């Protein structure tokens, strides 16, 4: 039997001798958790300094800055052939996963008047929200941009005929299916960046990209591998976007860096991103898709006259659902008085475990207009609220009122 201490094992056959733990190497290369300590800039740089081989993207019209660019007009016809569609989707999936992580389709709309019409509806909605004082962007400084949350539903309800023409797009459909499979869940958010709008810092996106570093580090490494396959990130250009207007800054191949959710906030990784990212000018109607684990950031709008208008899409996997419908609201109302009474004989950790099984622990999906992530990346979850209420000794009625207010904010 060997005793382990500090990554070494003490060998019972020679009590004076310390040996290297034979498991240590395996653990270092394949840690159970990703933290700042498991990140290595040299590994990251080696990954990101690859060059995309054109033969891996044979259906692309060209490759620029490691980004394969496809001709929408040519692909639209080819997608009507099932075998051709499948071959194109396989190529995209491979590039999202192990290639450069990005796909651009130029001319994503045969007729860009649908884009112009949608732009007008969205501008009207933004104006209406401004007058009603809703819809602030919590990811940017006030006034630098306009954000229209849930632009999917808002367009559908404002003009369903236009919605059909806008989202009835076989190129978008094929790209979503390529990465997520069928039955994906579409969401969209308009980001309109005014002249002078500042750049974002490098980040990854939903799911784990929208968690604090501390929360992220609690998810085991295999969940970090899972997060990128649960969503696809995309954007529809609503205007011509020159480099000066600040199209999205992208770091090809960075999506494949396994500890990346722990790395993107580290200063040396942020500096590497700033020194090595690429940007592509886009034309109205172009489509951009990328793996949500790709390091990226909105660029600075250095123009004095371009209103950079993108409709972002975050598309979710069909598999992000539970097996059963569970009424966690009613369960939480039933459990709260028992926990508040404090006579369960449970330790603090056991109370925490009971809450985890009872209340909803995840704050999404929500209504970002009314339930913004104030002071963080994610709004509080039902479980957060329950723990807070217990800490602060809310009465049962006060807890019910707080839960109701939360449901109202979430639009549940
Ligand atoms: Fe992002």
Tab-separated table of N, CA and C in Angstrom, residues 171-269:
chain	number	residue	atom	x	y	z
A	171	UNK	N	-29.791	28.386	-45.393
A	171	UNK	CA	-28.368	28.408	-45.033
A	171	UNK	C	-28.213	28.421	-43.508
A	172	UNK	N	-29.017	29.262	-42.841
A	172	UNK	CA	-28.982	29.293	-41.373
A	172	UNK	C	-29.402	27.934	-40.826
A	173	UNK	N	-30.459	27.390	-41.400
A	173	UNK	CA	-30.967	26.088	-40.952
A	173	UNK	C	-29.886	25.011	-41.058
A	174	UNK	N	-29.183	24.990	-42.172
A	174	UNK	CA	-28.157	23.961	-42.375
A	174	UNK	C	-26.979	24.157	-41.422
A	175	UNK	N	-26.593	25.409	-41.182
A	175	UNK	CA	-25.461	25.656	-40.275
A	175	UNK	C	-25.823	25.232	-38.848
A	176	UNK	N	-27.055	25.554	-38.429
A	176	UNK	CA	-27.490	25.154	-37.077
A	176	UNK	C	-27.517	23.636	-36.957
A	177	UNK	N	-28.092	22.992	-37.975
A	177	UNK	CA	-28.185	21.526	-37.927
A	177	UNK	C	-26.802	20.885	-38.000
A	178	UNK	N	-25.891	21.521	-38.734
A	178	UNK	CA	-24.546	20.955	-38.867
A	178	UNK	C	-23.885	20.803	-37.505
A	179	UNK	N	-24.070	21.795	-36.640
A	179	UNK	CA	-23.385	21.761	-35.343
A	179	UNK	C	-24.219	21.106	-34.258
A	180	UNK	N	-25.534	21.333	-34.283
A	180	UNK	CA	-26.381	20.921	-33.157
A	180	UNK	C	-27.274	19.733	-33.461
A	181	UNK	N	-27.362	19.350	-34.724
A	181	UNK	CA	-28.347	18.339	-35.094
A	181	UNK	C	-29.718	18.973	-35.244
A	182	UNK	N	-30.734	18.136	-35.496
A	182	UNK	CA	-32.076	18.700	-35.726
A	182	UNK	C	-32.721	19.211	-34.440
A	183	UNK	N	-33.836	19.878	-34.604
A	183	UNK	CA	-34.675	20.315	-33.470
A	183	UNK	C	-33.974	21.322	-32.562
A	184	UNK	N	-33.074	22.099	-33.153
A	184	UNK	CA	-32.356	23.122	-32.382
A	184	UNK	C	-33.326	24.204	-31.897
A	185	UNK	N	-32.874	24.988	-30.913
A	185	UNK	CA	-33.709	26.047	-30.328
A	185	UNK	C	-33.081	27.409	-30.640
A	186	UNK	N	-33.771	28.183	-31.464
A	186	UNK	CA	-33.241	29.481	-31.896
A	186	UNK	C	-33.506	30.563	-30.838
A	187	UNK	N	-32.510	31.419	-30.581
A	187	UNK	CA	-32.751	32.686	-29.894
A	187	UNK	C	-31.976	33.765	-30.660
A	188	UNK	N	-32.365	35.024	-30.505
A	188	UNK	CA	-31.669	36.104	-31.221
A	188	UNK	C	-31.698	37.385	-30.400
A	189	UNK	N	-30.669	38.194	-30.598
A	189	UNK	CA	-30.542	39.467	-29.884
A	189	UNK	C	-29.878	40.476	-30.817
A	190	UNK	N	-30.521	41.619	-31.016
A	190	UNK	CA	-29.917	42.657	-31.865
A	190	UNK	C	-28.852	43.423	-31.070
A	191	UNK	N	-27.717	43.661	-31.710
A	191	UNK	CA	-26.714	44.560	-31.129
A	191	UNK	C	-26.413	45.637	-32.163
A	192	UNK	N	-26.744	46.862	-31.803
A	192	UNK	CA	-26.530	48.007	-32.688
A	192	UNK	C	-25.476	48.899	-32.033
A	193	UNK	N	-24.266	48.886	-32.625
A	193	UNK	CA	-23.145	49.617	-32.005
A	193	UNK	C	-22.954	50.941	-32.733
A	194	UNK	N	-23.071	52.017	-31.990
A	194	UNK	CA	-22.974	53.359	-32.570
A	194	UNK	C	-21.517	53.731	-32.829
A	195	UNK	N	-21.280	54.727	-33.694
A	195	UNK	CA	-19.907	55.217	-33.879
A	195	UNK	C	-19.294	55.555	-32.517
A	196	UNK	N	-18.049	55.114	-32.330
A	196	UNK	CA	-17.386	55.363	-31.041
A	196	UNK	C	-17.595	54.256	-30.027
A	197	UNK	N	-18.497	53.297	-30.332
A	197	UNK	CA	-18.748	52.180	-29.405
A	197	UNK	C	-17.468	51.392	-29.182
A	198	UNK	N	-17.179	51.111	-27.915
A	198	UNK	CA	-15.909	50.476	-27.568
A	198	UNK	C	-15.931	48.969	-27.833
A	199	UNK	N	-14.730	48.400	-27.884
A	199	UNK	CA	-14.600	46.947	-28.085
A	199	UNK	C	-14.921	46.211	-26.787
A	200	UNK	N	-15.366	44.965	-26.939
A	200	UNK	CA	-15.492	44.088	-25.774
A	200	UNK	C	-14.123	43.469	-25.489
A	201	UNK	N	-13.995	42.888	-24.324
A	201	UNK	CA	-12.784	42.108	-24.039
A	201	UNK	C	-13.017	40.666	-24.497
A	202	UNK	N	-11.906	39.942	-24.699
A	202	UNK	CA	-11.995	38.562	-25.206
A	202	UNK	C	-12.818	37.709	-24.250
A	203	UNK	N	-13.677	36.884	-24.816
A	203	UNK	CA	-14.477	35.992	-23.980
A	203	UNK	C	-14.954	34.805	-24.795
A	204	UNK	N	-15.520	33.839	-24.090
A	204	UNK	CA	-16.282	32.768	-24.709
A	204	UNK	C	-17.750	32.994	-24.378
A	205	UNK	N	-18.619	32.266	-25.075
A	205	UNK	CA	-20.049	32.533	-24.909
A	205	UNK	C	-20.762	31.452	-24.106
A	206	UNK	N	-22.042	31.642	-23.995
A	206	UNK	CA	-22.980	30.748	-23.324
A	206	UNK	C	-22.733	29.290	-23.728
A	207	UNK	N	-22.728	28.303	-22.810
A	207	UNK	CA	-23.112	28.370	-21.425
A	207	UNK	C	-21.983	28.841	-20.493
A	208	UNK	N	-20.889	28.098	-20.442
A	208	UNK	CA	-19.901	28.364	-19.399
A	208	UNK	C	-19.265	29.739	-19.536
A	209	UNK	N	-19.310	30.315	-20.739
A	209	UNK	CA	-18.765	31.658	-20.906
A	209	UNK	C	-19.549	32.706	-20.139
A	210	UNK	N	-20.785	32.382	-19.746
A	210	UNK	CA	-21.632	33.330	-19.011
A	210	UNK	C	-21.651	33.021	-17.515
A	211	UNK	N	-20.613	32.359	-17.045
A	211	UNK	CA	-20.521	32.065	-15.616
A	211	UNK	C	-19.296	32.788	-15.064
A	212	UNK	N	-19.318	33.073	-13.786
A	212	UNK	CA	-18.121	33.667	-13.178
A	212	UNK	C	-17.004	32.621	-13.182
A	213	UNK	N	-15.766	33.085	-13.022
A	213	UNK	CA	-14.633	32.153	-12.992
A	213	UNK	C	-14.815	31.132	-11.871
A	214	UNK	N	-15.359	31.587	-10.746
A	214	UNK	CA	-15.521	30.690	-9.594
A	214	UNK	C	-16.548	29.596	-9.909
A	215	UNK	N	-17.682	29.998	-10.472
A	215	UNK	CA	-18.714	29.005	-10.811
A	215	UNK	C	-18.199	28.061	-11.881
A	216	UNK	N	-17.531	28.641	-12.863
A	216	UNK	CA	-16.992	27.846	-13.975
A	216	UNK	C	-16.060	26.752	-13.458
A	217	UNK	N	-15.245	27.107	-12.485
A	217	UNK	CA	-14.262	26.155	-11.961
A	217	UNK	C	-14.924	25.023	-11.179
A	218	UNK	N	-16.186	25.185	-10.807
A	218	UNK	CA	-16.892	24.112	-10.099
A	218	UNK	C	-17.430	23.059	-11.054
A	219	UNK	N	-17.563	23.414	-12.317
A	219	UNK	CA	-18.005	22.415	-13.301
A	219	UNK	C	-16.803	21.555	-13.692
A	220	UNK	N	-16.949	20.225	-13.636
A	220	UNK	CA	-15.799	19.369	-13.962
A	220	UNK	C	-15.361	19.513	-15.418
A	221	UNK	N	-14.137	19.097	-15.679
A	221	UNK	CA	-13.520	19.323	-16.997
A	221	UNK	C	-14.381	18.784	-18.134
A	222	UNK	N	-15.017	17.632	-17.932
A	222	UNK	CA	-15.793	17.060	-19.042
A	222	UNK	C	-17.004	17.934	-19.387
A	223	UNK	N	-17.483	18.732	-18.412
A	223	UNK	CA	-18.595	19.652	-18.720
A	223	UNK	C	-18.076	20.842	-19.546
A	224	UNK	N	-16.816	21.206	-19.318
A	224	UNK	CA	-16.199	22.246	-20.160
A	224	UNK	C	-16.130	21.762	-21.615
A	225	UNK	N	-15.916	20.458	-21.786
A	225	UNK	CA	-15.910	19.910	-23.152
A	225	UNK	C	-17.320	19.909	-23.754
A	226	UNK	N	-18.304	19.763	-22.877
A	226	UNK	CA	-19.692	19.648	-23.336
A	226	UNK	C	-20.273	20.998	-23.751
A	227	UNK	N	-19.916	22.058	-23.018
A	227	UNK	CA	-20.558	23.360	-23.215
A	227	UNK	C	-20.554	23.811	-24.685
A	228	UNK	N	-19.424	23.705	-25.402
A	228	UNK	CA	-19.439	24.213	-26.789
A	228	UNK	C	-20.363	23.450	-27.730
A	229	UNK	N	-20.667	22.207	-27.432
A	229	UNK	CA	-21.543	21.479	-28.354
A	229	UNK	C	-23.015	21.681	-28.025
A	230	UNK	N	-23.291	22.469	-26.976
A	230	UNK	CA	-24.678	22.730	-26.606
A	230	UNK	C	-25.249	23.954	-27.302
A	231	UNK	N	-24.387	24.791	-27.871
A	231	UNK	CA	-24.889	25.992	-28.551
A	231	UNK	C	-24.041	26.309	-29.785
A	232	UNK	N	-24.600	27.129	-30.642
A	232	UNK	CA	-23.858	27.691	-31.778
A	232	UNK	C	-24.055	29.204	-31.737
A	233	UNK	N	-22.988	29.939	-32.031
A	233	UNK	CA	-23.044	31.402	-32.009
A	233	UNK	C	-23.075	31.900	-33.456
A	234	UNK	N	-23.894	32.893	-33.738
A	234	UNK	CA	-24.014	33.350	-35.127
A	234	UNK	C	-24.426	34.810	-35.179
A	235	UNK	N	-24.272	35.392	-36.352
A	235	UNK	CA	-24.704	36.773	-36.532
A	235	UNK	C	-25.131	37.007	-37.976
A	236	UNK	N	-26.145	37.848	-38.130
A	236	UNK	CA	-26.596	38.277	-39.451
A	236	UNK	C	-26.215	39.745	-39.590
A	237	UNK	N	-25.387	40.067	-40.581
A	237	UNK	CA	-24.989	41.465	-40.792
A	237	UNK	C	-26.151	42.218	-41.417
A	238	UNK	N	-26.587	43.290	-40.756
A	238	UNK	CA	-27.687	44.103	-41.289
A	238	UNK	C	-27.195	45.314	-42.059
A	239	UNK	N	-25.860	45.471	-42.118
A	239	UNK	CA	-25.304	46.590	-42.885
A	239	UNK	C	-23.918	46.166	-43.355
A	240	UNK	N	-23.338	46.925	-44.254
A	240	UNK	CA	-21.947	46.670	-44.637
A	240	UNK	C	-21.075	47.070	-43.455
A	241	UNK	N	-20.168	46.189	-43.087
A	241	UNK	CA	-19.344	46.424	-41.907
A	241	UNK	C	-17.875	46.427	-42.298
A	242	UNK	N	-17.316	47.617	-42.459
A	242	UNK	CA	-15.893	47.750	-42.767
A	242	UNK	C	-15.085	47.362	-41.534
A	243	UNK	N	-13.789	47.149	-41.718
A	243	UNK	CA	-12.944	46.840	-40.561
A	243	UNK	C	-13.010	47.970	-39.537
A	244	UNK	N	-13.090	49.219	-40.024
A	244	UNK	CA	-13.123	50.368	-39.101
A	244	UNK	C	-14.388	50.368	-38.233
A	245	UNK	N	-15.446	49.734	-38.723
A	245	UNK	CA	-16.695	49.738	-37.946
A	245	UNK	C	-16.677	48.690	-36.830
A	246	UNK	N	-15.647	47.823	-36.835
A	246	UNK	CA	-15.456	46.916	-35.690
A	246	UNK	C	-16.184	45.588	-35.753
A	247	UNK	N	-16.146	44.890	-36.909
A	247	UNK	CA	-16.740	43.541	-36.912
A	247	UNK	C	-16.056	42.658	-35.868
A	248	UNK	N	-16.724	41.579	-35.487
A	248	UNK	CA	-16.268	40.737	-34.375
A	248	UNK	C	-14.806	40.317	-34.524
A	249	UNK	N	-14.059	40.500	-33.450
A	249	UNK	CA	-12.671	40.043	-33.406
A	249	UNK	C	-12.687	38.550	-33.061
A	250	UNK	N	-11.955	37.770	-33.832
A	250	UNK	CA	-12.023	36.308	-33.708
A	250	UNK	C	-10.616	35.728	-33.606
A	251	UNK	N	-10.457	34.683	-32.827
A	251	UNK	CA	-9.156	34.010	-32.742
A	251	UNK	C	-9.326	32.568	-33.216
A	252	UNK	N	-9.010	32.328	-34.523
A	252	UNK	CA	-9.195	30.981	-35.070
A	252	UNK	C	-8.478	29.917	-34.237
A	253	UNK	N	-9.098	28.760	-34.152
A	253	UNK	CA	-8.593	27.556	-33.472
A	253	UNK	C	-8.692	27.622	-31.943
A	254	UNK	N	-9.006	28.798	-31.374
A	254	UNK	CA	-8.985	28.923	-29.911
A	254	UNK	C	-10.092	28.112	-29.241
A	255	UNK	N	-11.132	27.739	-30.038
A	255	UNK	CA	-12.233	26.972	-29.448
A	255	UNK	C	-11.786	25.610	-28.971
A	256	UNK	N	-10.683	25.101	-29.522
A	256	UNK	CA	-10.252	23.739	-29.193
A	256	UNK	C	-9.393	23.690	-27.926
A	257	UNK	N	-9.139	24.846	-27.320
A	257	UNK	CA	-8.326	24.853	-26.101
A	257	UNK	C	-9.206	24.440	-24.920
A	258	UNK	N	-8.995	23.255	-24.411
A	258	UNK	CA	-9.931	22.685	-23.426
A	258	UNK	C	-10.091	23.546	-22.168
A	259	UNK	N	-8.998	24.089	-21.581
A	259	UNK	CA	-9.209	24.900	-20.367
A	259	UNK	C	-9.625	26.351	-20.666
A	260	UNK	N	-10.090	26.626	-21.870
A	260	UNK	CA	-10.305	28.007	-22.307
A	260	UNK	C	-11.276	28.818	-21.472
A	261	UNK	N	-12.300	28.171	-20.874
A	261	UNK	CA	-13.236	28.939	-20.034
A	261	UNK	C	-12.538	29.466	-18.786
A	262	UNK	N	-11.481	28.755	-18.362
A	262	UNK	CA	-10.699	29.227	-17.209
A	262	UNK	C	-9.636	30.222	-17.660
A	263	UNK	N	-9.321	30.222	-18.963
A	263	UNK	CA	-8.186	31.013	-19.460
A	263	UNK	C	-8.567	32.410	-19.920
A	264	UNK	N	-9.804	32.582	-20.416
A	264	UNK	CA	-10.037	33.819	-21.176
A	264	UNK	C	-9.930	35.087	-20.342
A	265	UNK	N	-10.091	34.970	-19.028
A	265	UNK	CA	-9.971	36.178	-18.194
A	265	UNK	C	-8.529	36.451	-17.772
A	266	UNK	N	-7.635	35.509	-17.997
A	266	UNK	CA	-6.251	35.689	-17.535
A	266	UNK	C	-5.554	36.731	-18.413
A	267	UNK	N	-4.830	37.670	-17.806
A	267	UNK	CA	-4.261	38.785	-18.579
A	267	UNK	C	-3.396	38.336	-19.749
A	268	UNK	N	-2.584	37.281	-19.568
A	268	UNK	CA	-1.694	36.885	-20.661
A	268	UNK	C	-2.479	36.309	-21.845
A	269	UNK	N	-3.612	35.696	-21.570
A	269	UNK	CA	-4.437	35.166	-22.667
A	269	UNK	C	-5.161	36.326	-23.369
